[in-house]
XYZ file of C-alpha atoms in Angstrom:
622
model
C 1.210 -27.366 8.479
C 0.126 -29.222 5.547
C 0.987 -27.467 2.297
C -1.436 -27.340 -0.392
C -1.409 -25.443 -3.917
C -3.451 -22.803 -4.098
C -3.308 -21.452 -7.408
C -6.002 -23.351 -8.662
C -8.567 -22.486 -6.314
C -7.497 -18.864 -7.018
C -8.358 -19.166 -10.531
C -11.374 -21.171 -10.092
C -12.617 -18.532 -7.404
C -12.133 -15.377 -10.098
C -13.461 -17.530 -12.158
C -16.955 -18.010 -10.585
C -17.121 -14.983 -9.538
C -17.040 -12.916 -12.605
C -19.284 -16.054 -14.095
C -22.010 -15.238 -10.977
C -22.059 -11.167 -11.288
C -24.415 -9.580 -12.182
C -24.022 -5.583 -13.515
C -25.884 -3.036 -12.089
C -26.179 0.466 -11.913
C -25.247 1.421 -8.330
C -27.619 4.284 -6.649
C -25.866 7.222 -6.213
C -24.902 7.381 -2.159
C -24.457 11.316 -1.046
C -21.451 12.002 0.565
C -22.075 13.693 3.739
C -19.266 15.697 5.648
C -16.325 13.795 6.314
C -15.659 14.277 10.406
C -11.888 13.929 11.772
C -11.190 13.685 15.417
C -7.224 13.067 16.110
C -5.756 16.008 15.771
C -8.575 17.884 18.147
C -9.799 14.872 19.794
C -13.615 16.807 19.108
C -15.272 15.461 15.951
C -15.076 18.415 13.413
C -15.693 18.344 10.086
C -12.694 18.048 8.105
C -12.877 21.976 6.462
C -12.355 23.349 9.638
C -9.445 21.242 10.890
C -5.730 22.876 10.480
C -4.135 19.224 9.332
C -4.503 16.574 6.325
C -5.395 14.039 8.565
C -5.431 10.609 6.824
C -8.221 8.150 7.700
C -8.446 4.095 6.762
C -12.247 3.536 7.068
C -13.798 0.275 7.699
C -14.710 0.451 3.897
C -11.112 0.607 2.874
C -10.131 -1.851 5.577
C -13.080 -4.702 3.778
C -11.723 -3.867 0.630
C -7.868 -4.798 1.620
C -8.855 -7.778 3.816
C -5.405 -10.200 3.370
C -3.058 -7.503 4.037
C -1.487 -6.728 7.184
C -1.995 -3.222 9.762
C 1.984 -2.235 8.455
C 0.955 -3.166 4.808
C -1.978 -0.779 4.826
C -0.129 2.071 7.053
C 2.585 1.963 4.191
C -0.269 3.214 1.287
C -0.588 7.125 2.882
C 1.690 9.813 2.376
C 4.637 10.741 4.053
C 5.038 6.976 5.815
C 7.604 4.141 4.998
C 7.042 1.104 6.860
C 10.544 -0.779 6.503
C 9.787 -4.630 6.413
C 6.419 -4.772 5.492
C 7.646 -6.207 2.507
C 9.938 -8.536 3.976
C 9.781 -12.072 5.181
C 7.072 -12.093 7.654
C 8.040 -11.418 11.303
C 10.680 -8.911 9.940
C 11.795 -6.021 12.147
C 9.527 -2.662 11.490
C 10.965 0.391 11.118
C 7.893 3.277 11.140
C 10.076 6.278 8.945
C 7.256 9.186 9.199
C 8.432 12.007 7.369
C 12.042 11.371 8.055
C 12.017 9.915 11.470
C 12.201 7.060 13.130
C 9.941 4.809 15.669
C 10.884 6.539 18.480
C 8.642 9.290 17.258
C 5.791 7.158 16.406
C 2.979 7.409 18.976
C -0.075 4.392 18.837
C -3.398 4.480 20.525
C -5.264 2.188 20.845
C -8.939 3.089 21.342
C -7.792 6.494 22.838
C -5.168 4.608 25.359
C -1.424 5.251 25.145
C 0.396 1.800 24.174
C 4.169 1.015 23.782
C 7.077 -1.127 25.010
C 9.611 0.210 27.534
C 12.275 -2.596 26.980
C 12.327 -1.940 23.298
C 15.326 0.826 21.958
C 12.723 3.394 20.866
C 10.150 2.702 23.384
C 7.468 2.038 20.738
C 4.914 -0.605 20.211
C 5.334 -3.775 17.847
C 2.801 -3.699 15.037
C 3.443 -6.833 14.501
C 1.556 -7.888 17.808
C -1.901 -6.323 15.605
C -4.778 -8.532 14.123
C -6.007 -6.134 11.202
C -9.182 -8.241 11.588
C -10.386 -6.905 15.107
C -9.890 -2.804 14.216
C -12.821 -0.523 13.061
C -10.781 2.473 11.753
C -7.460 3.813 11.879
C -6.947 7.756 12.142
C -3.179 9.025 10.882
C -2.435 12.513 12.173
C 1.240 13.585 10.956
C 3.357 15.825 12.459
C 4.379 17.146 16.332
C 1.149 16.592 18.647
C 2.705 15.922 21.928
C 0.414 18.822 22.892
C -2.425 16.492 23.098
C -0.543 12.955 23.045
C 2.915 13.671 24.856
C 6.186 12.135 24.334
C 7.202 10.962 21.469
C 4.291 11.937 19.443
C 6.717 13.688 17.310
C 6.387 12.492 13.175
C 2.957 11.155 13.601
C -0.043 9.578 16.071
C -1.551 6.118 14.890
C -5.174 6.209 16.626
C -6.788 2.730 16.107
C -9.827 2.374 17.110
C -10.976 -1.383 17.329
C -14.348 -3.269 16.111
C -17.732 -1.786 18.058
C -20.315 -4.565 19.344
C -23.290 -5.325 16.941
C -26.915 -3.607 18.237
C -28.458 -7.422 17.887
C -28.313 -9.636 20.380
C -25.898 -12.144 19.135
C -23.784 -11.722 16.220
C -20.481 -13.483 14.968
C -17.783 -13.414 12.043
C -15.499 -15.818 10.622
C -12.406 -15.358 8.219
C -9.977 -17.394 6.736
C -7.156 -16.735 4.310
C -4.664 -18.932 2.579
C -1.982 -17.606 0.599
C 1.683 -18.503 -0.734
C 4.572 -16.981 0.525
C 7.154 -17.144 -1.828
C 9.810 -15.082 -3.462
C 11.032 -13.786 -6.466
C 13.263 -17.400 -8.123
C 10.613 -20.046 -6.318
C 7.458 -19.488 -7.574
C 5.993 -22.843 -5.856
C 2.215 -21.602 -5.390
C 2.233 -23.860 -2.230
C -0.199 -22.678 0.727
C 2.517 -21.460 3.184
C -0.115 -18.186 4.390
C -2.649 -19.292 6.814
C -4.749 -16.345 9.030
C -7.946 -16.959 10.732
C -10.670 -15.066 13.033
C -13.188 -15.625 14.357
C -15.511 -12.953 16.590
C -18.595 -12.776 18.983
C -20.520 -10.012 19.806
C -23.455 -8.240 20.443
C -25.761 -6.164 22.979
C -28.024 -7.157 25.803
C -29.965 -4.641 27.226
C -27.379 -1.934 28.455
C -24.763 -4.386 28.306
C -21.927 -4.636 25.365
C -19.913 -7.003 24.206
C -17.478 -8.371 21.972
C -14.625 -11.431 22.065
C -12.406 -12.313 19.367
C -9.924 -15.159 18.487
C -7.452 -14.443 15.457
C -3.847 -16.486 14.214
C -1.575 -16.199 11.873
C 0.669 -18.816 10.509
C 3.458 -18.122 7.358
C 6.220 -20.630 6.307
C 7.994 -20.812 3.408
C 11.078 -18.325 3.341
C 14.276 -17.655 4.517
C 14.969 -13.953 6.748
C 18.145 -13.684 4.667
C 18.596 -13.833 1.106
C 21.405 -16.777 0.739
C 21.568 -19.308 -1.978
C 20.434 -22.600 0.431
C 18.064 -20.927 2.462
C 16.326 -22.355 5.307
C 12.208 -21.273 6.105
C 11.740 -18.721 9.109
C 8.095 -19.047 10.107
C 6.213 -16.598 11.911
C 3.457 -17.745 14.172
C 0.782 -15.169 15.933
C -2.131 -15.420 18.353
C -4.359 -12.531 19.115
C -7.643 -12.762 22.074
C -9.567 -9.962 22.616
C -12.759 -9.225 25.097
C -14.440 -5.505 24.756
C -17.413 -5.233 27.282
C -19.251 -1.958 27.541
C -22.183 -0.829 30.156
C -24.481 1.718 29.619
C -25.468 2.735 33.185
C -27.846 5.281 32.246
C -27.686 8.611 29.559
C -24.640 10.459 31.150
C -22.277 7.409 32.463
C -20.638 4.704 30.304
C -18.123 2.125 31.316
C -15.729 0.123 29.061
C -13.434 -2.562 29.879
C -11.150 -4.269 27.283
C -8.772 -7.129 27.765
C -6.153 -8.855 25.150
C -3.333 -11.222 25.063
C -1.221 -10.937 21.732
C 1.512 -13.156 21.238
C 4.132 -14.087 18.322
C 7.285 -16.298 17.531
C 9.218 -16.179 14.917
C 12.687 -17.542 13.139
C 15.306 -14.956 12.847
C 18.942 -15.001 11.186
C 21.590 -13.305 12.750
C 25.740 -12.612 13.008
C 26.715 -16.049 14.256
C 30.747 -16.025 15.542
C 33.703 -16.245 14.743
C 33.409 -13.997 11.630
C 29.980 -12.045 12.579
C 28.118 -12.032 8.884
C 24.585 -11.883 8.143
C 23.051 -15.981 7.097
C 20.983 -18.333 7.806
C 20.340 -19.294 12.036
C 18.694 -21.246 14.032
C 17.326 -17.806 16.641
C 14.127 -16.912 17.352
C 12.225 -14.211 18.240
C 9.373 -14.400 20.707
C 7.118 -11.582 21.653
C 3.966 -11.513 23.945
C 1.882 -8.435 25.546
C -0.526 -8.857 27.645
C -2.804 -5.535 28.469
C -6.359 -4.733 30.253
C -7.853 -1.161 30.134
C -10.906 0.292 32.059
C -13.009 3.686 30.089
C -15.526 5.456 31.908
C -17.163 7.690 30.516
C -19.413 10.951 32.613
C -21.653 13.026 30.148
C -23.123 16.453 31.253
C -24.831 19.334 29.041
C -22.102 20.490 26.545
C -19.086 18.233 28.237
C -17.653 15.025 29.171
C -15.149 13.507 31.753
C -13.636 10.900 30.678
C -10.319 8.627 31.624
C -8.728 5.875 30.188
C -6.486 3.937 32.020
C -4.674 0.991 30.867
C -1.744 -2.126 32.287
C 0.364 -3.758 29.837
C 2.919 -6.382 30.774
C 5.274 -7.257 27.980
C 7.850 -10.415 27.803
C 10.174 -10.467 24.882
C 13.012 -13.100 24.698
C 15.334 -13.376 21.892
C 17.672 -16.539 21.274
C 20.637 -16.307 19.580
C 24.541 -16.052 20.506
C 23.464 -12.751 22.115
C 20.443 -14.082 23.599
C 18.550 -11.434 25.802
C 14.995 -12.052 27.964
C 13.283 -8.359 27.956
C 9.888 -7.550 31.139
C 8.695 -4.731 31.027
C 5.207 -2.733 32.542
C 3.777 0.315 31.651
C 0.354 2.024 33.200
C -1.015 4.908 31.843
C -4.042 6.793 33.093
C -5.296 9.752 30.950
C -8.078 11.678 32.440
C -9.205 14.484 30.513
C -12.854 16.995 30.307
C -14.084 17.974 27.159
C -16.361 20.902 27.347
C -18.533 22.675 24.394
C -18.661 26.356 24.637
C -20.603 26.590 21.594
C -20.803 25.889 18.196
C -17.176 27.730 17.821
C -15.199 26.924 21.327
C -13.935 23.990 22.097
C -11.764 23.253 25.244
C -9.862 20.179 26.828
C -8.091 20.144 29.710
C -6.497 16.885 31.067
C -3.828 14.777 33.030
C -1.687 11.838 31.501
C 0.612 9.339 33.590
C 2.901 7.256 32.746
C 4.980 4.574 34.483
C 6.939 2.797 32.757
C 9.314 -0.012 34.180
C 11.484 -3.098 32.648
C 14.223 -5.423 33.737
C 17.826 -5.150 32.599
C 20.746 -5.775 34.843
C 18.141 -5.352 37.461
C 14.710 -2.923 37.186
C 14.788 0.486 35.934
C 11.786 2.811 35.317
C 10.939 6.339 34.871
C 7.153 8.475 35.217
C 5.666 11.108 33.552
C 2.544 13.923 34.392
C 1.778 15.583 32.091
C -1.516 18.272 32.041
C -2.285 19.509 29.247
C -4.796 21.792 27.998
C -6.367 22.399 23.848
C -8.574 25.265 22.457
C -10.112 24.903 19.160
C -12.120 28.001 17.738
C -14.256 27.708 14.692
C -15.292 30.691 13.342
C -18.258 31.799 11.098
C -16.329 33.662 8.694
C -14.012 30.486 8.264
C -11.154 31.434 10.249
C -10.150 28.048 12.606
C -7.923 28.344 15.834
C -6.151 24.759 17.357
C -3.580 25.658 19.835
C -2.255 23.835 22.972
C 0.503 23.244 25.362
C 1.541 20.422 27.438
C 4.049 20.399 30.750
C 6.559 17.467 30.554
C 7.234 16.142 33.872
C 9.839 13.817 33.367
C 10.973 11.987 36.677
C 14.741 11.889 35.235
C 14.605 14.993 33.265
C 12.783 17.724 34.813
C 9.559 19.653 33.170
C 9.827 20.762 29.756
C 6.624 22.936 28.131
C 6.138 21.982 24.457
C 2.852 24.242 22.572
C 1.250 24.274 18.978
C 0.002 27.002 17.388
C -2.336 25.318 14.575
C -4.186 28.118 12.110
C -6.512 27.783 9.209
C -9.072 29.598 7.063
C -11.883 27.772 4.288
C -13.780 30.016 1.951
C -16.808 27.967 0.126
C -16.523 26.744 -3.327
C -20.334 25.607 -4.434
C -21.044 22.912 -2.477
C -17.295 22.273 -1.209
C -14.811 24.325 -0.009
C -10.690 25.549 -0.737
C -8.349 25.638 2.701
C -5.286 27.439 3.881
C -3.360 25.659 7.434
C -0.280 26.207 8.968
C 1.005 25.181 12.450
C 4.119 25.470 14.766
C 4.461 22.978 17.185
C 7.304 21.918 19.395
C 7.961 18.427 20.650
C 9.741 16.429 23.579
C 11.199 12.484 23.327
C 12.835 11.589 26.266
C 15.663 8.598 26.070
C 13.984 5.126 26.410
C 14.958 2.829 29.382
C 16.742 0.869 27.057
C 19.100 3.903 25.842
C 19.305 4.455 29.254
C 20.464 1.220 31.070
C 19.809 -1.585 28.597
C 22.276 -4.119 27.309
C 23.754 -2.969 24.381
C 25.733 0.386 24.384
C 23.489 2.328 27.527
C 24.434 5.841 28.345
C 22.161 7.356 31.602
C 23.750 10.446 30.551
C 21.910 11.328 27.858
C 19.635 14.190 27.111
C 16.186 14.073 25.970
C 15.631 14.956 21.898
C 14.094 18.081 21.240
C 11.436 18.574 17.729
C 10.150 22.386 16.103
C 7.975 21.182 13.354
C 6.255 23.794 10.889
C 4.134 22.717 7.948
C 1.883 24.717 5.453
C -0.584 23.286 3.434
C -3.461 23.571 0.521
C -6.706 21.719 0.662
C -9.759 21.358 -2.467
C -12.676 19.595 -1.974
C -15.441 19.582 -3.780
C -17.335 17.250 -1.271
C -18.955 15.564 -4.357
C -15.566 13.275 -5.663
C -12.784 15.307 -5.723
C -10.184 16.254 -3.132
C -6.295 17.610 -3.855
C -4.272 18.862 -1.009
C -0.708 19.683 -0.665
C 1.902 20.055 2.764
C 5.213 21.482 3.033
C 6.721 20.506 6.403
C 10.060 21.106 8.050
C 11.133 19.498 11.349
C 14.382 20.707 13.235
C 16.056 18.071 15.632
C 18.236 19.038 18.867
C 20.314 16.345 20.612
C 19.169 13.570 18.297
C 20.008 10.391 19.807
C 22.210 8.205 17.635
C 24.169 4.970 18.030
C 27.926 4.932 17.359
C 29.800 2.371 19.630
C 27.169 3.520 22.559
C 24.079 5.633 22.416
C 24.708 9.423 22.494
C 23.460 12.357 21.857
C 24.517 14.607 17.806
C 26.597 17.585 18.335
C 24.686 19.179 15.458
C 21.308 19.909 14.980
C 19.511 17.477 12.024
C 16.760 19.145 9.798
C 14.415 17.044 7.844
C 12.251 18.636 4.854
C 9.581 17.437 2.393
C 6.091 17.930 0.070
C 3.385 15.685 0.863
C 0.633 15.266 -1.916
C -2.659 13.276 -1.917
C -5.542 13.696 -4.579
C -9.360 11.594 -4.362
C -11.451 11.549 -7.573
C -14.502 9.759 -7.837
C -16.063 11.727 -10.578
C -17.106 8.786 -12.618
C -19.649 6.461 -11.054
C -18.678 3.266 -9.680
C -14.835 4.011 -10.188
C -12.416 5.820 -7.416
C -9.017 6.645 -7.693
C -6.817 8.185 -5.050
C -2.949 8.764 -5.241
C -0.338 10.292 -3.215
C 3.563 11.549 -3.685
C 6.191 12.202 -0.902
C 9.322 14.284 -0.932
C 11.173 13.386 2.067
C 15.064 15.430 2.501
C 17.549 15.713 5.182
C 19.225 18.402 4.502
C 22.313 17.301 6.645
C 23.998 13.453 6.951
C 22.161 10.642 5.785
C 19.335 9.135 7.141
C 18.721 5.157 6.193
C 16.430 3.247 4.700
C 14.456 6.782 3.980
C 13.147 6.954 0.231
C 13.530 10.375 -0.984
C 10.678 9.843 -3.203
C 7.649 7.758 -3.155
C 4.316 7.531 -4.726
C 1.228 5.593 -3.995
C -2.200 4.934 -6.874
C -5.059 2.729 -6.437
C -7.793 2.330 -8.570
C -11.214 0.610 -7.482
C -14.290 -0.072 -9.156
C -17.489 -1.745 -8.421
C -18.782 -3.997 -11.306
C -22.100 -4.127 -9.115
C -23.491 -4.015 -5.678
C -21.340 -7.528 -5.489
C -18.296 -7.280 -6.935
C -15.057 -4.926 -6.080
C -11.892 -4.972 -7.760
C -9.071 -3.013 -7.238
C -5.387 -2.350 -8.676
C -2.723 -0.808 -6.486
C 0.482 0.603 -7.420
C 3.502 1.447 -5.017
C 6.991 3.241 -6.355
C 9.992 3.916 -3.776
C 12.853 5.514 -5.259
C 16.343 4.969 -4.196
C 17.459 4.825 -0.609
C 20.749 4.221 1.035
C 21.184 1.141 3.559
C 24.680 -0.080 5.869
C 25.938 -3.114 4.351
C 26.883 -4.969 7.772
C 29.551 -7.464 6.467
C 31.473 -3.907 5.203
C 29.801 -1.720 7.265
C 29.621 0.977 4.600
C 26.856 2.212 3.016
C 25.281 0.923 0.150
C 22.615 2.407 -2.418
C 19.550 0.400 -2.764
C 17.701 0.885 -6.378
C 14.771 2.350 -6.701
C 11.284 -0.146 -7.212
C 7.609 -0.683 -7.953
C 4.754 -2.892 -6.829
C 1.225 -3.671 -8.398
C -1.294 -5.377 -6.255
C -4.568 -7.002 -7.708
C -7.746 -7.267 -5.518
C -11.010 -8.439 -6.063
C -14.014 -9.624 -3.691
C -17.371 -10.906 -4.741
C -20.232 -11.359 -2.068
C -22.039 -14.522 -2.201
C -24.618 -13.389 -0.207
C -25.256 -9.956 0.840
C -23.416 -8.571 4.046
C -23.094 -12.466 4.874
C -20.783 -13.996 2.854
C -17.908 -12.648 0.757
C -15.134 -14.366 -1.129
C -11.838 -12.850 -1.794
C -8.216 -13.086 -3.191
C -5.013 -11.410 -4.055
C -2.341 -10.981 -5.981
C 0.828 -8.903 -4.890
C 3.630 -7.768 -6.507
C 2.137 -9.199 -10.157
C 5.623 -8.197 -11.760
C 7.802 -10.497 -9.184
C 9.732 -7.390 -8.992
C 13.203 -8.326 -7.502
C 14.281 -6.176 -5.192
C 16.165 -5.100 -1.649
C 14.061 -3.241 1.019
C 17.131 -3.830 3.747
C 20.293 -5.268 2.151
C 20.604 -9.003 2.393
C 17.340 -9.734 3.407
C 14.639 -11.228 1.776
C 11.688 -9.416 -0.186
C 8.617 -11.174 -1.118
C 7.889 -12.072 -5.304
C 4.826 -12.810 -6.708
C 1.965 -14.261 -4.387
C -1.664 -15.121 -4.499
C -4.542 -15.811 -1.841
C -7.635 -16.456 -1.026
C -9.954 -15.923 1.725
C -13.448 -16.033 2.566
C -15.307 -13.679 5.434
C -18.532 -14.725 7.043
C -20.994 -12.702 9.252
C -23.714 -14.162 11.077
């Protein structure tokens, strides 16, 4: 791609921008009752549920447009996405409150999705266009209760873009950016994303389709003194259609194809150090789900059922070629006692196959049933239990027992929770009989997590809460020369802290700290302490500007030309944002600047970190 300098038209854009604005007062917008859904899967308001759920509106996600789904994950408490900060394409390593990916459990619009050829059996973020998703609900903590296996640290429910009501409707973005890092400030345009989306509703019928890429150049995967550029390269189509038969039956369909390639540096023979190669990395997923939907008075039946077919192939001198299927039905009824009991009882399959030395696959049914009771006198019940029925390893019951209680404060309200919750990760195909140091003779990992926690809200631009959680590990899987299972039990402890304030008009803050512990060993790549602050303000109903701060304190990382262990220092990032719409809900410029400092830095020993860099983008709706 032709390589253009960008700094310029950043300037000139800020420039015109804060020339054309014009300051108003903005009307004061009442904040109605903030409604959570994940860790209940019924839409209660957020007093009466027994977890700090975290939620990225589609507000949030407008006013971080540039930045990528791992980029945004890594802002909340409690969560270190490894190599978001990295050269593009990196590796992602999803540390929730001291664990791993393994533990990490995505949905996408309610459906179960991973990758069985992959070590921890997870899915690649990297495969995501931020540009097609409408929210993103974080629930933290064991809820394989309602999820199942491996939802042991935390669920990521994504819930993608919803058709427009008119008849035809369509977006366009672009952003270019640099990509550069901390000794070659260039400004060249090396950052290139684009989508573009149709949509809209006939009659009873939905629908949506959406075309997205990504294209970054410019730097090297490892930090050398003559390095050579590892692009990254990404292609995202999506088609949502949605029929409303009548009052009580829905139907949704949803097909995508998400595909990436990218330059990767590895341990080239004879002496096996980390520099510069010539591998690559190539990823694709192809998946189709089908939703319908029954209503009846005070319930719903409901099933989601999804394929995915994944080919990975990596080049290199230990070049592998990875297929793998999964299919996963979950058919569930939600019924509505009244206004205080709520019930769900459901079934979720899972097969799960890929290709090694030759194919190898494993299924799991799982029903499950959840009780939630709200109370008038502000007592709240969420308990469950699930029945693991592992086709290698048996059944296995794992519960939660999730209590709270709110008292009013004027208009808002001050809230006690608990819960005790146990969880179940079976080994991955990959542990199992893949090609790098398989063991079929290991036993599934085995989670007790208990958390207590404060909550304040004022519902009128203030919220504080606090959580104390401690998760117990049995037969952690580890790798030594082969995958096995610890002799010892691990225990991971820690304080989560978030705080909203948007006391003054026009101007919001929100923060966050994590405490994150293991009590015994060493965990990598963990930071025991890390703190989040963002400040946005909006000079008028036009303009938004924001400032965002990230500190991650000191971690330890293997140094793999030693192998021993290394201390990493700790470091902090500021991030500038501002937008400024043209024309109202049509047309909206926008542009970046992250890590302002050029903070050097190591997020994984020897490779690369990103310095300063600027963009700028422009979103159109039609």
């Amino acid at each position: 791609m032709k390589k253009t300098n960008v700094l310029g038209l950043l300037l000139l854009g800020f420039a015109w921008a804060g020339f054309a604005q014009e300051q108003t007062n903005l009307s004061q917008i009442e904040q109605l009752d903030e409604v959570v859904i994940s860790d209940s899967r019924f839409k209660l308001k957020r007093e009466n549920s027994g977890k700090t759920v975290i939620k990225i509106s589609k507000q949030e996600l407008e006013n971080n447009q540039g930045r990528t789904v791992a980029e945004l994950i890594n802002t909340k408490s409690g969560i270190e996405i490894n190599g978001s900060r990295s050269v593009e394409g990196q590796n992602l390593g999803s540390f929730v409150r001291g664990g791993n990916n393994r533990q990490v459990l995505v949905l996408i619009d309610g459906v179960q999705v991973n990758d069985p050829s992959l070590v921890s059996n997870d899915f690649d973020l990297r495969l995501l266009d931020v540009n097609t998703i409408e929210s993103i609900e974080i629930i933290k903590g064991a809820a394989s209760t309602l999820y199942g296996n491996a939802a042991a640290t935390a669920v990521l429910n994504i819930t993608t873009k919803k058709s427009s009501t008119d008849k035809i409707a369509g977006s366009f973005l672009t952003v270019v950016g640099t990509n550069q890092s901390q000794d070659d400030l260039n400004y060249n345009g090396a950052n290139f994303t684009n989508n573009v989306s149709i949509n809209g509703t006939l009659n009873k019928l939905s629908y949506l389709a959406s075309f997205g890429n990504r294209y970054v150049d410019g730097l090297s995967a490892a930090k050398s003194e003559t390095p050579e550029n590892d692009p990254f390269s990404r292609y995202n189509t999506n088609l949502k259609l949605g029929y409303e038969f009548s009052d009580k039956f829905e139907l949704t369909a949803f097909a995508s194809y998400d595909k990436f390639k990218t330059d990767i540096d590895g341990f080239p023979p004879p002496f096996y150090t980390f520099s510069d190669t010539k591998d690559t990395y190539t990823s694709q997923q192809k998946r189709v789900s089908l939703s319908p939907k029954l209503s009846y008075k005070n319930g719903s039946f409901q099933v989601n059922a999804a394929l995915s077919k994944i080919d990975r192939e990596t080049i290199s001198d230990f070049s592998t070629i990875n297929e793998a299927k999964s299919f996963v039905v979950d058919a569930f009824n939600k019924y509505v006692f009244n206004e205080s009991f709520y019930t769900i009882i459901g079934l979720n399959y899972g097969d799960y196959e890929s290709l090694f030395v030759e194919d190898e696959s494993f299924t799991n049914t799982d029903p499950y049933v959840n009780v939630v009771y709200v109370s008038d006198s502000g007592l709240n019940l969420n308990i469950g239990g699930r029945l693991n029925n592992h086709s290698e390893y048996g059944s296995h019951f794992v519960y939660s027992l999730n209590p709270s209680f709110n008292i009013p404060v004027d208009k808002g309200y001050a809230k006690v929770f608990g819960s005790y919750a146990t969880s179940f990760i079976a080994p991955n195909l990959s542990q199992l009989f893949g090609f790098f140091g398989a063991n079929p003779d290991l036993q599934p990992e085995e989670n007790i997590t208990i958390e207590g926690g404060l909550e304040f809200n004022t519902k009128n631009g203030f919220r504080v809460n606090g959580v104390y959680f401690n998760r117990n590990e049995k037969h952690t899987i580890i790798y030594t020369t082969a995958y096995e299972n610890a002799t010892t039990d691990a225990t991971v402890h820690g304080l989560e802290v978030e705080a909203e304030i948007d006391l003054i008009e026009n101007l919001s803050v929100s923060t966050n700290y994590t405490f994150t512990e293991v009590k015994d060993g060493v965990r990598l790549r963990i930071p025991k302490h890390k703190a989040n602050a963002s400040l946005g303000y909006n000079f008028s109903e036009k303009s938004f500007a924001s400032l965002n701060y990230q500190f991650v304190g000191s971690r330890t990382d293997l140094n793999f030309s030693t192998f021993v262990n290394e201390d990493l220092s700790s470091y902090s990032l500021v991030d500038l944002y501002y937008s400024h719409k043209l024309i109202h809900n049509k047309l909206k410029l926008f542009a970046t600047v992250t890590n302002l400092l050029n903070e050097d830095y190591f997020e994984i020993l020897g490779y690369t970190t990103k310095g300063r860099n600027v963009s700028l983008g422009l979103n159109l709706n039609l």
